[in-house]
CSV table of C-alpha atoms in Angstrom, one decimal:
chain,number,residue,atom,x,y,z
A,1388,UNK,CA,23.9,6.0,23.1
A,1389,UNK,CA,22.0,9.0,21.6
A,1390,UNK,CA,23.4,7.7,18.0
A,1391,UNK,CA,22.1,4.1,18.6
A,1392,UNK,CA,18.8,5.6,19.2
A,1393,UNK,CA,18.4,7.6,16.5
A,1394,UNK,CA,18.8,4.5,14.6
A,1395,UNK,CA,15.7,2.4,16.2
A,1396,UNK,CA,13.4,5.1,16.5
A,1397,UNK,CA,12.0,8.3,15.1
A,1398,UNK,CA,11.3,11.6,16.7
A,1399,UNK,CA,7.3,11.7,17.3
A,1400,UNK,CA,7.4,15.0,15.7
A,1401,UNK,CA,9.0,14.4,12.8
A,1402,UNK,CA,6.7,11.1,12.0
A,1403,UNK,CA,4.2,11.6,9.0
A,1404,UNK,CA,1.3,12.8,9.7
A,1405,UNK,CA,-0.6,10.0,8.9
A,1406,UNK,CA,0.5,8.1,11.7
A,1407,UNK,CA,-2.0,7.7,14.4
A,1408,UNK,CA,-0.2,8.1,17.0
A,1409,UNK,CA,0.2,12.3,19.6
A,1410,UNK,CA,3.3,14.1,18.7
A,1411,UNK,CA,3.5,15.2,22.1
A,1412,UNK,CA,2.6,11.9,23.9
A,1413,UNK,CA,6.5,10.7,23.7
A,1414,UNK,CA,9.5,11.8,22.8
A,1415,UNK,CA,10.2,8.7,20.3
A,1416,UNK,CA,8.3,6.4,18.3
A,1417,UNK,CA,9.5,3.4,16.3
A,1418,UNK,CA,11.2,3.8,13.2
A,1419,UNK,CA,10.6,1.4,9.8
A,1420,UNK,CA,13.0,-0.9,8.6
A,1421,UNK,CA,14.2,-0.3,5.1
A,1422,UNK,CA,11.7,-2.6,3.6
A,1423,UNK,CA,8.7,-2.3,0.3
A,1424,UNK,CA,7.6,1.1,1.2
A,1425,UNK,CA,9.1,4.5,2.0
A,1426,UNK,CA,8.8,6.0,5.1
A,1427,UNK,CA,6.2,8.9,4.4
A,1428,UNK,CA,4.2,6.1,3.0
A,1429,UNK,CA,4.0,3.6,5.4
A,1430,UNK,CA,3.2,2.5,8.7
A,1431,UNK,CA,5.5,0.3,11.0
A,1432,UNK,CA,4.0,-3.0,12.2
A,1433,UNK,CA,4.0,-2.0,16.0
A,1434,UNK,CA,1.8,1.0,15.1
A,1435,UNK,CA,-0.5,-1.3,13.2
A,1436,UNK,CA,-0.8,-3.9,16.0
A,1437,UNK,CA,-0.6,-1.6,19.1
A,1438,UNK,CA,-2.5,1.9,17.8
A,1439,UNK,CA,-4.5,0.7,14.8
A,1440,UNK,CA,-6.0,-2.7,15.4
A,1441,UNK,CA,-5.5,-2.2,19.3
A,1442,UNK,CA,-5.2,-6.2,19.9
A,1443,UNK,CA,-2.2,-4.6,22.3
A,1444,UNK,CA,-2.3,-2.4,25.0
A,1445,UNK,CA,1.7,-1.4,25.0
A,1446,UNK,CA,4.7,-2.0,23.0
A,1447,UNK,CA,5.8,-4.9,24.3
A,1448,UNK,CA,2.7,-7.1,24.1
A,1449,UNK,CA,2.7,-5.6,20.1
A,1450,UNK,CA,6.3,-6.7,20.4
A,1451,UNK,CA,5.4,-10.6,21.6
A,1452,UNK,CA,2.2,-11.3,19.0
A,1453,UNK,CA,4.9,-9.9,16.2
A,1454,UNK,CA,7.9,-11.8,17.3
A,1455,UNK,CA,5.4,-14.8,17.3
A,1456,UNK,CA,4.2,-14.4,13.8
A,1457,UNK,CA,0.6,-14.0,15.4
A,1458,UNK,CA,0.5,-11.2,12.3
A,1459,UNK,CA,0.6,-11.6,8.4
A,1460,UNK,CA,1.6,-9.2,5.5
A,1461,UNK,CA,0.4,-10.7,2.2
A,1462,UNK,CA,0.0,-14.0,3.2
A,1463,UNK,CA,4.2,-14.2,5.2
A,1464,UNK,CA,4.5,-13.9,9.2
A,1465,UNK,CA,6.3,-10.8,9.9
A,1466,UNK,CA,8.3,-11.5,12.8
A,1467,UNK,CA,10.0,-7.6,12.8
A,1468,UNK,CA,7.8,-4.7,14.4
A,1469,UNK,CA,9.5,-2.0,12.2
A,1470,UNK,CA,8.5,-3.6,8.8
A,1471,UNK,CA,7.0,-1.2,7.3
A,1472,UNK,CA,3.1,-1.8,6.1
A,1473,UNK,CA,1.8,0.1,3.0
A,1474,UNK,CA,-0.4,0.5,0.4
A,1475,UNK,CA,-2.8,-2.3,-1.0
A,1476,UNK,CA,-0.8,-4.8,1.7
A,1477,UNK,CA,-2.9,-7.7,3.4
A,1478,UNK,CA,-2.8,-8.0,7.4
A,1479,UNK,CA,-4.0,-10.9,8.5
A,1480,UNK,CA,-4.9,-12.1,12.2
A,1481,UNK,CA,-5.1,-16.2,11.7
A,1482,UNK,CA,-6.1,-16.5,15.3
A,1483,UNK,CA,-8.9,-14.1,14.8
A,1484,UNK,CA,-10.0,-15.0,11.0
A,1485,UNK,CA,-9.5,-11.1,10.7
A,1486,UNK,CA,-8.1,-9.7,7.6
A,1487,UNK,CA,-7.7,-6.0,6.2
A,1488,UNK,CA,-6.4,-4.7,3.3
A,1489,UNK,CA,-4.6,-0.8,3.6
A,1490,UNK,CA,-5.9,2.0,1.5
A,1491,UNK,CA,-5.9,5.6,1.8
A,1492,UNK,CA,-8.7,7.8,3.2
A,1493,UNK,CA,-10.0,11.1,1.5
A,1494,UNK,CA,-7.5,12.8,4.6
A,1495,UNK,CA,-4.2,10.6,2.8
A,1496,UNK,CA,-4.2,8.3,6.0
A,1497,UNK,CA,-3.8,4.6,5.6
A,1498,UNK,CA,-6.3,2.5,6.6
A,1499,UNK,CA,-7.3,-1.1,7.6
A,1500,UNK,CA,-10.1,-2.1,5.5
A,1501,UNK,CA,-11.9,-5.0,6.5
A,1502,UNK,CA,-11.8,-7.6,3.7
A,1503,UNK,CA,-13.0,-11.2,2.8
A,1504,UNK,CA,-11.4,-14.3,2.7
A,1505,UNK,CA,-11.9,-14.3,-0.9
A,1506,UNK,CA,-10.3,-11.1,-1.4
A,1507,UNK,CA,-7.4,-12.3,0.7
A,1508,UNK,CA,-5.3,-14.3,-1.7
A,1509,UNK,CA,-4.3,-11.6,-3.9
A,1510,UNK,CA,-3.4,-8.5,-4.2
A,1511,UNK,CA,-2.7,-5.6,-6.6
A,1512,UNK,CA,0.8,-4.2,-7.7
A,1513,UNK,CA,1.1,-1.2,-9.8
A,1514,UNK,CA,4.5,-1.4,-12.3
A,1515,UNK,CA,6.9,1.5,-11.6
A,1516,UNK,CA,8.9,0.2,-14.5
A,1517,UNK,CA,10.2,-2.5,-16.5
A,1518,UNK,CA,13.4,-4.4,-17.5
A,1519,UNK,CA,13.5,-7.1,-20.1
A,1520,UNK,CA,16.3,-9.7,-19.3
A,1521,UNK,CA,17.9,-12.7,-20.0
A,1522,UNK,CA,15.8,-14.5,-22.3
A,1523,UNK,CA,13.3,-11.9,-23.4
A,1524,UNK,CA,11.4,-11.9,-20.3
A,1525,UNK,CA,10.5,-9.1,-18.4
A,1526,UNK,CA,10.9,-8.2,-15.4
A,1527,UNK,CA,8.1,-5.8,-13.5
A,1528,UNK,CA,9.4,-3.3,-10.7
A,1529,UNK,CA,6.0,-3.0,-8.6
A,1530,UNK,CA,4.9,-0.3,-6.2
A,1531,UNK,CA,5.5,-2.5,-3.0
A,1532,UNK,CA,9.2,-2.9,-3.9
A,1533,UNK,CA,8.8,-6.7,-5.0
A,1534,UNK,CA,10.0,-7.4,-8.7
A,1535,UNK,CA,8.5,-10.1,-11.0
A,1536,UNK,CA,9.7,-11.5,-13.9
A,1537,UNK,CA,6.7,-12.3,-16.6
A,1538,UNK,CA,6.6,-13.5,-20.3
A,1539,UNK,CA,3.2,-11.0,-21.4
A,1540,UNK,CA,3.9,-7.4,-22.3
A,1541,UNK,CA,2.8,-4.6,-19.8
A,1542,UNK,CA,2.9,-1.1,-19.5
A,1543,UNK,CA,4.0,1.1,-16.6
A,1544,UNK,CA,1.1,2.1,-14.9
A,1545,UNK,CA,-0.8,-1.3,-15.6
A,1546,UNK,CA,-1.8,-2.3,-12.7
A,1547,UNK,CA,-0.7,-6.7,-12.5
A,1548,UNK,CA,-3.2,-9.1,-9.9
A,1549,UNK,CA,-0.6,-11.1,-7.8
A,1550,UNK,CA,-1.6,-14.3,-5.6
A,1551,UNK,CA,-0.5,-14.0,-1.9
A,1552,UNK,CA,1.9,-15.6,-0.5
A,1553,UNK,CA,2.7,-17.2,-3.7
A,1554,UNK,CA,3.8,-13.7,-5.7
A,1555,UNK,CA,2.4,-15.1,-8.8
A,1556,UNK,CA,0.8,-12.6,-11.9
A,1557,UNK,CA,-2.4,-14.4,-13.0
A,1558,UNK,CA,-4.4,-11.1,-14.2
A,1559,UNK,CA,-3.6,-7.4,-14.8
A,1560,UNK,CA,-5.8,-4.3,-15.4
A,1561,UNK,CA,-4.5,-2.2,-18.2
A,1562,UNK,CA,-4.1,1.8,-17.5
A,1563,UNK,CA,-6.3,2.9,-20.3
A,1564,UNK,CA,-9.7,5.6,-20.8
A,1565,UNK,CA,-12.7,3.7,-19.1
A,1566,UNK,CA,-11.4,1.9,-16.5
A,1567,UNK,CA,-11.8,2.5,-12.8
A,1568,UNK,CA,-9.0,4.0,-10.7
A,1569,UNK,CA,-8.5,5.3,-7.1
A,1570,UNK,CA,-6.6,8.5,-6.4
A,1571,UNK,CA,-3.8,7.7,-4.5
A,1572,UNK,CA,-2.4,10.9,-4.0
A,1573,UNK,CA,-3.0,14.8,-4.6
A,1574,UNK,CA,-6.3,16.6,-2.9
A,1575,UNK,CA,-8.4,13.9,-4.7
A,1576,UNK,CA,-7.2,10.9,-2.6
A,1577,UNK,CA,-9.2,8.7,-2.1
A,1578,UNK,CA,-11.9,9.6,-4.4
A,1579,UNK,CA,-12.8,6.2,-7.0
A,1580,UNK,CA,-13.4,7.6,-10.8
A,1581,UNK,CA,-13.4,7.0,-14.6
A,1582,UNK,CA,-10.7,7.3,-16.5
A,1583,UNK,CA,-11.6,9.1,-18.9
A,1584,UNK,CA,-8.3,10.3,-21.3
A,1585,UNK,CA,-5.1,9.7,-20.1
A,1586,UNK,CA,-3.0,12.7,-21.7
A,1587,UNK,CA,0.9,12.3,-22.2
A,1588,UNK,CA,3.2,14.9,-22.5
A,1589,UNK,CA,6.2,15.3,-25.4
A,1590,UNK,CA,8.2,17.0,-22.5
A,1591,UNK,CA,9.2,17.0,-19.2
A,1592,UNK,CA,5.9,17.6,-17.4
A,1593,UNK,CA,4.3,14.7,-15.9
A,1594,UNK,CA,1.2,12.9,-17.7
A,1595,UNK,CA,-2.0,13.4,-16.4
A,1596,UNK,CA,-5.7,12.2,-16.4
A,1597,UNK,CA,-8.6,13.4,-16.5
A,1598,UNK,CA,-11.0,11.3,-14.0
A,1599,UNK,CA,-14.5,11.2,-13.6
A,1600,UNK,CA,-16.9,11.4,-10.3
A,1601,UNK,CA,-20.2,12.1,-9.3
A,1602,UNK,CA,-19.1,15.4,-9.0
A,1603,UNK,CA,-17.7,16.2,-12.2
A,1604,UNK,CA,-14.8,16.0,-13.9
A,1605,UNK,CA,-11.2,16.9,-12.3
A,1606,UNK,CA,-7.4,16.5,-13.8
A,1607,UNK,CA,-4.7,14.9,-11.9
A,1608,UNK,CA,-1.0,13.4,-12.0
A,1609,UNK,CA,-1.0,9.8,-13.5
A,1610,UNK,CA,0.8,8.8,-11.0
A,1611,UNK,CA,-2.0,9.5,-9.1
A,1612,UNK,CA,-4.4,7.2,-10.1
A,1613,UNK,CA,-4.3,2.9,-9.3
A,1614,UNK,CA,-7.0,1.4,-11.9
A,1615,UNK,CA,-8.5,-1.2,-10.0
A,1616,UNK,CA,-10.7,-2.6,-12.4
A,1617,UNK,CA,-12.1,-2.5,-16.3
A,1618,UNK,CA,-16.2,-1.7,-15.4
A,1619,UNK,CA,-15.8,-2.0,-11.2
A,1620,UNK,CA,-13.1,-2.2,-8.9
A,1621,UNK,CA,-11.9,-6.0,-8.2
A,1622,UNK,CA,-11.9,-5.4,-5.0
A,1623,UNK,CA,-13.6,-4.2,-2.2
A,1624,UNK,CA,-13.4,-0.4,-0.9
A,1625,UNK,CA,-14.8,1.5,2.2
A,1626,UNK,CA,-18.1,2.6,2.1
A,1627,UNK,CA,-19.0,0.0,-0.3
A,1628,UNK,CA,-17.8,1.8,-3.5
């Protein structure tokens, strides 16, 4: 029995620290599906119903709205409360016109940020990497672990606009000096900045950016930094940036 637990749930201590849920409040907490995201950056669905958006007082009410698909993840009822939630996803509450897109604070937590209806029907997918296939097309592996397969040319570490739930491209941001980005990772997360000179390496160090704040100037990983948009991000961000 001990083995079939392990399997559904996770250790409270050993979840990331992100989560917002007390280490010492339970031995066990739910454990994600294998789904989009990786563990360490994600959040299961039960956390997200129950601890986050608090529309459940226990597990097994967060359990019943899930199982009834009273919850959406870019635009699809999710009917499993271990799918695991991540970065740039849309949760939407139909019943309470309610609808949040997840981003990282400046502490690397995720967050539900309240968004507009407008800003609802798409999201945005970083490419990982690219195959071409059959054809000539390409297909784009994106950061939320879905693939697309597209005709235009892009570059990993464009950053492709994708309709929800229909997972079509119909605009990307290209990863070039003067566009916006948000840190995603590093002691800048969080933090929105210019790009200003994207530097790559001839070896087997990673590229890196230099970005630009109101604070100054700073250098970071380039897998670090999302462009959102050319001039200003195309979407909206906490704290009005």
């Amino acid at each position: 029995m001990a083995k079939m637990g392990s399997r559904k749930h996770l250790k409270r201590y050993k979840s990331p620290a992100h989560w917002p849920i007390h280490p010492k409040e339970d031995k066990w907490t739910v454990k994600p599906s294998a789904g989009p995201h990786a563990i360490e950056e994600s959040l299961p669905l039960l956390i997200v119903v129950r601890d986050i958006l608090k529309v459940a007082d226990n597990s097994r009410e967060a359990k019943i709205i899930i199982n009834n698909g009273d919850i959406l993840v870019d635009g699809r009822a999710r009917k499993d409360y271990k799918y695991p939630v991540g970065f740039m996803d849309v949760i939407e509450l139909p019943k309470s016109e309610k609808v949040y897109r997840v981003l990282p604070d400046h502490k690397g937590r995720l967050i539900l940020h309240p968004i507009s209806e407008k800003n609802r029907e798409f999201k945005l997918c970083r490419v990982t990497d690219k195959t071409i296939i059959k054809g000539g097309k390409t297909q784009l592996n994106l950061h939320d672990g879905r693939n697309c397969i597209v005709e235009k040319q892009y570059s990993t570490g464009d950053v492709v606009v994708v309709e929800i739930p229909e997972q079509k491209v119909t605009d990307h941001i290209k990863f070039e000096s003067g566009t916006v980005g948000l840190i995603i990772g590093g002691k800048h997360i969080g933090e929105l900045g210019k790009v200003k000179q994207i530097n790559i390496t001839q070896s087997s160090k990673p590229n890196t950016v230099e970005v630009e704040t109101d604070e100054g100037i700073f250098l970071t990983l380039a897998d670090y930094v999302f462009v959102l948009g050319k001039e200003e991000p195309v979407i909206s961000l906490p704290g009005g940036k």
